[in-house]
Coordinates of C-alpha atoms in Angstrom, one line a residue:
M588 CA 13.3 3.8 12.1
F589 CA 10.1 4.4 10.5
R590 CA 8.4 5.0 13.8
G591 CA 6.9 7.8 16.0
N592 CA 10.1 9.7 16.5
D593 CA 9.8 9.2 12.8
I594 CA 10.8 13.6 11.7
L595 CA 7.2 14.7 9.3
K596 CA 6.7 17.5 7.2
V597 CA 3.8 19.2 8.4
Y598 CA 1.8 21.0 5.7
D599 CA -1.7 23.7 6.2
E600 CA -4.9 23.0 4.3
N601 CA -3.4 24.7 1.0
F602 CA -0.8 21.9 1.5
N603 CA 1.9 24.5 2.1
Y604 CA 4.5 23.3 4.1
I605 CA 4.2 25.0 8.1
A606 CA 6.5 22.6 10.5
K607 CA 8.4 19.3 11.4
A608 CA 6.9 17.2 13.7
T609 CA 7.3 13.8 15.0
R610 CA 5.2 11.2 13.9
E611 CA 3.5 10.4 17.2
E612 CA 2.4 14.2 17.6
V613 CA 1.2 14.2 14.1
H614 CA -1.4 11.0 14.5
A615 CA -2.1 12.6 18.2
K616 CA -3.2 15.6 16.6
G617 CA -4.1 15.2 12.9
L618 CA -1.5 17.3 11.5
L619 CA -1.9 17.0 7.4
H620 CA 1.3 15.4 6.2
Q621 CA 2.4 13.0 3.3
V622 CA 2.4 8.8 3.8
A623 CA 3.2 6.9 0.0
H624 CA 1.0 3.8 -0.4
V625 CA 2.8 1.5 -3.0
W626 CA 1.1 -1.0 -4.5
M627 CA 3.2 -4.4 -6.2
L628 CA 1.8 -5.7 -9.3
Q629 CA 3.1 -9.1 -10.5
E630 CA 3.4 -9.4 -14.6
K631 CA 3.2 -13.5 -15.1
T632 CA 2.3 -15.9 -18.6
D633 CA -0.8 -16.4 -17.1
G634 CA -2.0 -13.3 -16.2
L635 CA -1.8 -9.9 -13.6
Y636 CA -1.2 -10.4 -10.1
I637 CA -2.0 -7.9 -7.2
L638 CA 0.9 -8.8 -4.1
V639 CA -0.8 -8.0 -0.7
Q640 CA 0.4 -7.8 3.5
Q641 CA -1.2 -9.6 5.7
R642 CA -0.8 -6.6 8.4
S643 CA 0.6 -7.2 12.1
P644 CA -2.0 -7.7 15.2
R645 CA 0.0 -5.2 16.8
R646 CA -0.8 -2.5 14.1
E647 CA -3.0 0.5 15.6
L648 CA -5.3 0.0 12.2
Y649 CA -7.2 -2.4 10.9
P650 CA -4.8 -5.2 13.2
G651 CA -4.8 -8.4 10.8
K652 CA -6.6 -7.4 8.1
Y653 CA -5.5 -8.1 3.9
D654 CA -4.1 -4.4 2.8
L655 CA -1.7 -3.4 0.2
L656 CA 1.6 -4.2 -0.1
Q657 CA 3.6 -1.4 1.5
S658 CA 3.0 2.4 3.0
T659 CA 5.7 4.8 4.3
H660 CA 6.1 8.0 5.5
F661 CA 8.5 10.5 4.1
D662 CA 11.7 11.8 5.8
P663 CA 11.7 15.8 5.5
D664 CA 15.0 16.1 3.1
E665 CA 14.0 12.7 0.2
S666 CA 11.2 12.5 -2.3
Y667 CA 8.6 9.7 -2.5
E668 CA 11.1 7.3 -5.0
E669 CA 13.8 7.4 -2.3
G670 CA 11.4 7.2 0.4
I671 CA 9.7 4.4 -1.0
V672 CA 13.0 2.4 -2.1
R673 CA 14.0 2.0 1.3
S674 CA 11.1 1.6 3.2
L675 CA 10.8 -1.3 0.7
D676 CA 14.6 -2.1 1.5
Y677 CA 13.8 -2.5 5.5
Y678 CA 10.5 -3.0 5.6
L679 CA 10.6 -6.5 2.6
G680 CA 14.0 -7.0 1.2
V681 CA 13.1 -5.8 -2.3
K682 CA 15.8 -4.0 -3.9
A683 CA 14.5 -1.8 -6.3
S684 CA 15.7 1.9 -7.7
T685 CA 13.2 4.7 -8.7
D686 CA 13.4 4.0 -12.0
D687 CA 10.9 0.7 -11.5
I688 CA 8.3 3.6 -9.4
V689 CA 5.4 5.2 -11.3
H690 CA 3.6 8.0 -9.6
L691 CA -0.8 7.1 -10.1
G692 CA -1.8 10.0 -8.2
S693 CA -2.6 11.0 -4.8
V694 CA -6.2 10.6 -3.0
R695 CA -6.9 12.6 0.8
Q696 CA -6.3 9.9 3.4
R697 CA -8.7 11.2 7.1
I698 CA -8.8 8.4 9.9
D699 CA -9.5 9.3 13.2
L700 CA -10.1 6.2 16.1
D701 CA -9.7 7.0 19.8
D702 CA -6.4 8.2 20.0
Y703 CA -5.1 8.0 16.6
H704 CA -5.7 10.1 13.7
D705 CA -4.1 10.0 10.1
N706 CA -4.7 13.0 8.0
A707 CA -2.7 12.4 5.4
L708 CA -1.9 13.3 1.8
A709 CA -1.6 9.8 0.4
Q710 CA 0.4 9.6 -2.9
I711 CA 0.1 6.6 -4.9
F712 CA 2.3 4.2 -6.3
A713 CA 3.3 1.1 -8.5
I714 CA 5.8 -1.2 -9.2
T715 CA 5.9 -3.7 -11.4
V716 CA 8.4 -7.0 -10.5
K717 CA 8.7 -10.6 -12.8
K718 CA 9.9 -12.7 -9.6
A719 CA 8.2 -12.2 -5.9
I720 CA 10.4 -13.2 -3.5
F721 CA 10.6 -11.4 0.1
L722 CA 12.3 -11.0 3.9
M723 CA 9.3 -9.9 6.2
P724 CA 10.7 -8.5 9.4
E725 CA 7.9 -6.1 9.7
T726 CA 5.3 -7.9 7.6
E727 CA 3.4 -11.1 9.2
E728 CA 2.8 -12.9 5.5
I729 CA 2.5 -12.1 1.8
F730 CA -0.1 -13.4 -0.6
K731 CA -1.1 -12.6 -3.7
V732 CA -4.7 -12.5 -5.9
R733 CA -5.3 -12.7 -9.4
Y734 CA -5.7 -8.9 -11.0
S735 CA -8.9 -10.0 -12.5
D736 CA -10.7 -11.6 -9.5
F737 CA -9.2 -8.2 -7.2
S738 CA -11.0 -5.5 -9.4
R739 CA -14.3 -7.3 -9.5
F740 CA -13.9 -8.2 -5.8
M741 CA -13.3 -4.5 -5.3
H742 CA -16.5 -3.5 -7.5
G743 CA -18.6 -6.4 -5.2
K744 CA -19.2 -8.7 -8.2
L745 CA -17.2 -11.7 -5.9
D746 CA -17.8 -11.9 -2.1
K747 CA -14.4 -14.3 -2.0
I748 CA -11.1 -13.9 -3.8
D749 CA -8.5 -16.8 -4.1
M750 CA -5.5 -15.9 -2.3
Y751 CA -2.3 -17.7 -3.5
S752 CA 1.3 -17.9 -2.0
L753 CA 4.0 -16.1 -3.7
D754 CA 4.9 -19.9 -5.4
D755 CA 1.1 -19.9 -6.8
I756 CA -0.1 -22.3 -4.5
L757 CA -3.7 -22.0 -3.8
L758 CA -4.4 -21.4 0.1
R759 CA -8.1 -20.4 0.8
Q760 CA -10.8 -18.0 0.1
S761 CA -10.8 -14.7 2.1
T762 CA -14.0 -12.8 2.4
P763 CA -14.2 -8.0 2.6
D764 CA -14.7 -8.5 6.0
E765 CA -10.7 -9.4 5.9
W766 CA -9.5 -6.5 4.2
W767 CA -8.9 -2.6 4.7
L768 CA -10.5 -2.1 0.9
R769 CA -8.7 1.0 0.0
K770 CA -11.8 0.9 -2.9
E771 CA -10.9 5.2 -3.8
E772 CA -7.6 5.0 -4.7
F773 CA -8.0 2.1 -6.3
F774 CA -10.7 3.1 -8.3
D775 CA -9.1 6.5 -9.3
A776 CA -5.4 5.5 -9.6
V777 CA -4.8 2.2 -9.6
E778 CA -7.5 -0.1 -11.4
P779 CA -7.2 2.1 -14.6
Y780 CA -3.0 1.4 -14.1
A781 CA -3.5 -2.3 -13.8
D782 CA -6.2 -2.3 -16.6
A783 CA -3.5 -1.3 -19.3
R784 CA -0.9 -3.4 -18.1
A785 CA -2.9 -6.2 -18.1
E786 CA -4.5 -5.6 -21.5
K787 CA -0.9 -5.3 -22.8
L788 CA -0.3 -9.3 -21.3
I789 CA -3.2 -10.3 -23.3
R790 CA -1.7 -9.1 -26.9

């Protein structure tokens, strides 16, 4: 499940559906496909947090780096939201419904690394939780950061950011070189949405 033999939809440059291919073929040839990026927010009495994962050292891209909580491909016959619900449950043990997921926009993602080519239209989503409790069979570890700090970190106004455990214990500080900083999607899609949620918490 969720590996090289997965079947994905392939599109032309005008984003017309043209074929199906395995995930392995998609990344070997750099075929245009879709992926979902899921940013999870936690609302607490002391403000808004972003939950992040440490990528496995076995991942093809950015092994061991801190990253958004979840990304997933879609089965050909499922909606974005259905794919996210399925992936969150499988990878993190998160029980969500399609109604919990908010679509924030999309960005083009192009990565070429040796024989690995990621040519994707990334659909950006947010999901907000009150509690952060996970099973993590495919993830090294999950942390959280204060959203206000993370925004400043992404804009280059902080050179270190505090990393917290899911039970609010300050664990360490992290520097930008330890992250896969997805700045384009954060600035264009995630930040405006998170700013609005953070503002509501203050009122």
